[in-house]
């Protein structure tokens, strides 16, 4: 898609709804649906995390880091499909709300803080690119930042500072963010776009 730049330096869109700041009702509905669906996905990841922690025995405390990227998936999907500012943060908060309100996550409302940090970190690279660039590198950076941002709040909550394996936690955590929250998200977005079901959204208009 090519958008013109006016003499005042403002970007003009052929379709006004291509602006990242002009939401349509269908954009909001899609973000809500993604949030609800990924609330269940994230809850299932918690069960997988618990199972892996048991299987890893004494090293089970590291299990959550391997799955971290999985809890970042909904933000890049929402942003890439709708291309709306705030869609990634909103989708993460909705998914977290599903987890603790409807699925009984023992973590409780503190999940909302984690969701905000994950959404903020994941959406930031796309916001810097003005929601017009969606290459695989940007997805990888999105996954890294989503994991990196939330790592520090988790480190405070769980008392990781000063541990000998602090660096190992950070490496596994961010690597999972890049692979699952970034590269896997890029693959999923490509696959969803090929189905044609999102052709009526910004991702379908911007070829």
GROMACS .gro file of C-alpha atoms in nm:
model
  207
    1UNK     CA    1   0.000   0.000   0.000
    2UNK     CA    2   0.121   0.348  -0.071
    3UNK     CA    3   0.003   0.640   0.139
    4UNK     CA    4   0.074   1.001   0.046
    5UNK     CA    5   0.244   1.259   0.262
    6UNK     CA    6   0.076   1.601   0.262
    7UNK     CA    7   0.254   1.932   0.221
    8UNK     CA    8   0.219   1.978   0.600
    9UNK     CA    9   0.421   1.661   0.653
   10UNK     CA   10   0.120   1.459   0.771
   11UNK     CA   11   0.062   1.112   0.630
   12UNK     CA   12  -0.262   1.083   0.438
   13UNK     CA   13  -0.425   0.744   0.402
   14UNK     CA   14  -0.623   0.634   0.096
   15UNK     CA   15  -0.848   0.450   0.338
   16UNK     CA   16  -0.884   0.659   0.656
   17UNK     CA   17  -0.918   0.341   0.860
   18UNK     CA   18  -0.564   0.244   0.764
   19UNK     CA   19  -0.449   0.497   1.023
   20UNK     CA   20  -0.328   0.313   1.336
   21UNK     CA   21  -0.531   0.556   1.545
   22UNK     CA   22  -0.868   0.501   1.376
   23UNK     CA   23  -1.028   0.188   1.513
   24UNK     CA   24  -1.334   0.025   1.362
   25UNK     CA   25  -1.576  -0.187   1.564
   26UNK     CA   26  -1.455  -0.499   1.382
   27UNK     CA   27  -1.098  -0.428   1.497
   28UNK     CA   28  -1.213  -0.414   1.858
   29UNK     CA   29  -1.421  -0.730   1.819
   30UNK     CA   30  -1.128  -0.918   1.669
   31UNK     CA   31  -0.892  -0.809   1.950
   32UNK     CA   32  -1.150  -0.923   2.209
   33UNK     CA   33  -1.189  -1.261   2.035
   34UNK     CA   34  -0.811  -1.306   2.021
   35UNK     CA   35  -0.785  -1.213   2.389
   36UNK     CA   36  -1.049  -1.469   2.489
   37UNK     CA   37  -0.901  -1.748   2.274
   38UNK     CA   38  -0.548  -1.685   2.397
   39UNK     CA   39  -0.672  -1.670   2.756
   40UNK     CA   40  -0.744  -2.041   2.716
   41UNK     CA   41  -0.414  -2.098   2.532
   42UNK     CA   42  -0.220  -1.923   2.810
   43UNK     CA   43  -0.405  -2.124   3.077
   44UNK     CA   44  -0.307  -2.445   2.890
   45UNK     CA   45   0.054  -2.322   2.887
   46UNK     CA   46   0.044  -2.294   3.266
   47UNK     CA   47  -0.056  -2.662   3.283
   48UNK     CA   48   0.230  -2.752   3.047
   49UNK     CA   49   0.468  -2.542   3.258
   50UNK     CA   50   0.365  -2.728   3.574
   51UNK     CA   51   0.409  -3.065   3.402
   52UNK     CA   52   0.753  -2.970   3.269
   53UNK     CA   53   0.859  -2.838   3.610
   54UNK     CA   54   0.779  -3.177   3.765
   55UNK     CA   55   0.958  -3.361   3.482
   56UNK     CA   56   1.271  -3.145   3.521
   57UNK     CA   57   1.304  -3.233   3.889
   58UNK     CA   58   1.555  -3.009   4.073
   59UNK     CA   59   1.583  -2.784   3.767
   60UNK     CA   60   1.206  -2.742   3.746
   61UNK     CA   61   1.226  -2.380   3.858
   62UNK     CA   62   1.360  -2.298   3.511
   63UNK     CA   63   1.063  -2.454   3.331
   64UNK     CA   64   0.858  -2.135   3.307
   65UNK     CA   65   1.132  -1.962   3.108
   66UNK     CA   66   1.111  -2.218   2.826
   67UNK     CA   67   0.743  -2.133   2.776
   68UNK     CA   68   0.768  -1.756   2.822
   69UNK     CA   69   0.741  -1.678   2.452
   70UNK     CA   70   0.411  -1.863   2.436
   71UNK     CA   71   0.257  -1.600   2.665
   72UNK     CA   72   0.353  -1.328   2.416
   73UNK     CA   73   0.178  -1.462   2.108
   74UNK     CA   74  -0.146  -1.269   2.110
   75UNK     CA   75   0.010  -0.920   2.103
   76UNK     CA   76   0.198  -0.946   1.768
   77UNK     CA   77  -0.098  -1.129   1.611
   78UNK     CA   78  -0.340  -0.852   1.713
   79UNK     CA   79  -0.105  -0.577   1.597
   80UNK     CA   80  -0.016  -0.743   1.266
   81UNK     CA   81  -0.377  -0.811   1.170
   82UNK     CA   82  -0.545  -0.488   1.283
   83UNK     CA   83  -0.240  -0.255   1.269
   84UNK     CA   84  -0.400  -0.042   1.541
   85UNK     CA   85  -0.213   0.138   1.817
   86UNK     CA   86  -0.265  -0.033   2.153
   87UNK     CA   87  -0.412  -0.352   2.007
   88UNK     CA   88  -0.124  -0.568   2.135
   89UNK     CA   89  -0.143  -0.432   2.489
   90UNK     CA   90  -0.522  -0.466   2.494
   91UNK     CA   91  -0.514  -0.825   2.364
   92UNK     CA   92  -0.259  -0.928   2.631
   93UNK     CA   93  -0.464  -0.767   2.911
   94UNK     CA   94  -0.781  -0.939   2.789
   95UNK     CA   95  -0.606  -1.277   2.775
   96UNK     CA   96  -0.474  -1.227   3.130
   97UNK     CA   97  -0.821  -1.127   3.251
   98UNK     CA   98  -0.961  -1.450   3.108
   99UNK     CA   99  -0.692  -1.646   3.291
  100UNK     CA  100  -0.755  -1.517   3.640
  101UNK     CA  101  -1.126  -1.422   3.630
  102UNK     CA  102  -1.275  -1.710   3.434
  103UNK     CA  103  -1.012  -1.986   3.447
  104UNK     CA  104  -0.903  -1.941   3.808
  105UNK     CA  105  -0.534  -1.869   3.764
  106UNK     CA  106  -0.379  -1.864   4.114
  107UNK     CA  107  -0.155  -1.573   4.014
  108UNK     CA  108  -0.453  -1.337   4.031
  109UNK     CA  109  -0.472  -0.970   3.928
  110UNK     CA  110  -0.092  -0.933   3.924
  111UNK     CA  111  -0.121  -1.102   3.585
  112UNK     CA  112  -0.253  -0.770   3.453
  113UNK     CA  113   0.081  -0.602   3.523
  114UNK     CA  114   0.266  -0.883   3.346
  115UNK     CA  115   0.023  -0.862   3.055
  116UNK     CA  116   0.075  -0.488   3.024
  117UNK     CA  117   0.454  -0.525   3.020
  118UNK     CA  118   0.437  -0.813   2.771
  119UNK     CA  119   0.202  -0.621   2.545
  120UNK     CA  120   0.407  -0.302   2.570
  121UNK     CA  121   0.734  -0.476   2.486
  122UNK     CA  122   0.579  -0.680   2.205
  123UNK     CA  123   0.404  -0.384   2.045
  124UNK     CA  124   0.690  -0.135   2.075
  125UNK     CA  125   0.888  -0.241   1.760
  126UNK     CA  126   0.573  -0.215   1.547
  127UNK     CA  127   0.486   0.123   1.698
  128UNK     CA  128   0.836   0.251   1.619
  129UNK     CA  129   0.776   0.138   1.260
  130UNK     CA  130   0.443   0.330   1.266
  131UNK     CA  131   0.259   0.000   1.224
  132UNK     CA  132   0.374  -0.028   0.862
  133UNK     CA  133   0.662  -0.275   0.886
  134UNK     CA  134   0.605  -0.641   0.972
  135UNK     CA  135   0.917  -0.829   0.867
  136UNK     CA  136   1.048  -1.133   1.049
  137UNK     CA  137   1.325  -0.934   1.220
  138UNK     CA  138   1.072  -0.695   1.372
  139UNK     CA  139   0.871  -0.993   1.501
  140UNK     CA  140   1.188  -1.138   1.658
  141UNK     CA  141   1.262  -0.805   1.830
  142UNK     CA  142   0.900  -0.792   1.943
  143UNK     CA  143   0.935  -1.132   2.110
  144UNK     CA  144   1.264  -1.034   2.271
  145UNK     CA  145   1.131  -0.707   2.416
  146UNK     CA  146   0.808  -0.866   2.539
  147UNK     CA  147   1.010  -1.125   2.731
  148UNK     CA  148   1.273  -0.874   2.844
  149UNK     CA  149   1.019  -0.626   2.983
  150UNK     CA  150   0.829  -0.883   3.187
  151UNK     CA  151   1.144  -1.060   3.312
  152UNK     CA  152   1.228  -0.782   3.556
  153UNK     CA  153   0.890  -0.774   3.725
  154UNK     CA  154   0.904  -1.153   3.756
  155UNK     CA  155   1.256  -1.127   3.900
  156UNK     CA  156   1.125  -0.897   4.174
  157UNK     CA  157   0.820  -1.113   4.247
  158UNK     CA  158   1.013  -1.439   4.269
  159UNK     CA  159   1.336  -1.307   4.423
  160UNK     CA  160   1.572  -1.405   4.141
  161UNK     CA  161   1.820  -1.124   4.198
  162UNK     CA  162   2.151  -1.250   4.335
  163UNK     CA  163   2.096  -1.608   4.219
  164UNK     CA  164   2.387  -1.781   4.038
  165UNK     CA  165   2.150  -1.882   3.758
  166UNK     CA  166   2.012  -1.530   3.712
  167UNK     CA  167   2.191  -1.490   3.376
  168UNK     CA  168   2.078  -1.835   3.263
  169UNK     CA  169   1.718  -1.743   3.346
  170UNK     CA  170   1.745  -1.424   3.141
  171UNK     CA  171   1.898  -1.602   2.839
  172UNK     CA  172   1.638  -1.881   2.831
  173UNK     CA  173   1.356  -1.632   2.897
  174UNK     CA  174   1.450  -1.398   2.613
  175UNK     CA  175   1.539  -1.680   2.373
  176UNK     CA  176   1.193  -1.825   2.423
  177UNK     CA  177   1.050  -1.479   2.360
  178UNK     CA  178   1.233  -1.453   2.028
  179UNK     CA  179   1.142  -1.806   1.913
  180UNK     CA  180   0.785  -1.849   2.039
  181UNK     CA  181   0.669  -1.490   2.084
  182UNK     CA  182   0.844  -1.359   1.771
  183UNK     CA  183   0.924  -1.616   1.503
  184UNK     CA  184   0.625  -1.842   1.575
  185UNK     CA  185   0.398  -1.537   1.575
  186UNK     CA  186   0.537  -1.439   1.232
  187UNK     CA  187   0.460  -1.791   1.099
  188UNK     CA  188   0.108  -1.780   1.244
  189UNK     CA  189   0.036  -1.438   1.094
  190UNK     CA  190   0.151  -1.561   0.751
  191UNK     CA  191  -0.065  -1.873   0.783
  192UNK     CA  192  -0.373  -1.677   0.895
  193UNK     CA  193  -0.331  -1.426   0.612
  194UNK     CA  194  -0.316  -1.706   0.354
  195UNK     CA  195  -0.656  -1.835   0.463
  196UNK     CA  196  -0.816  -1.508   0.356
  197UNK     CA  197  -1.023  -1.474   0.676
  198UNK     CA  198  -0.856  -1.142   0.764
  199UNK     CA  199  -0.874  -0.984   0.419
  200UNK     CA  200  -1.119  -0.723   0.551
  201UNK     CA  201  -0.868  -0.601   0.808
  202UNK     CA  202  -0.569  -0.373   0.757
  203UNK     CA  203  -0.340  -0.672   0.696
  204UNK     CA  204  -0.551  -0.761   0.391
  205UNK     CA  205  -0.560  -0.407   0.254
  206UNK     CA  206  -0.187  -0.347   0.289
  207UNK     CA  207  -0.022  -0.575   0.032
   0.00000   0.00000   0.00000
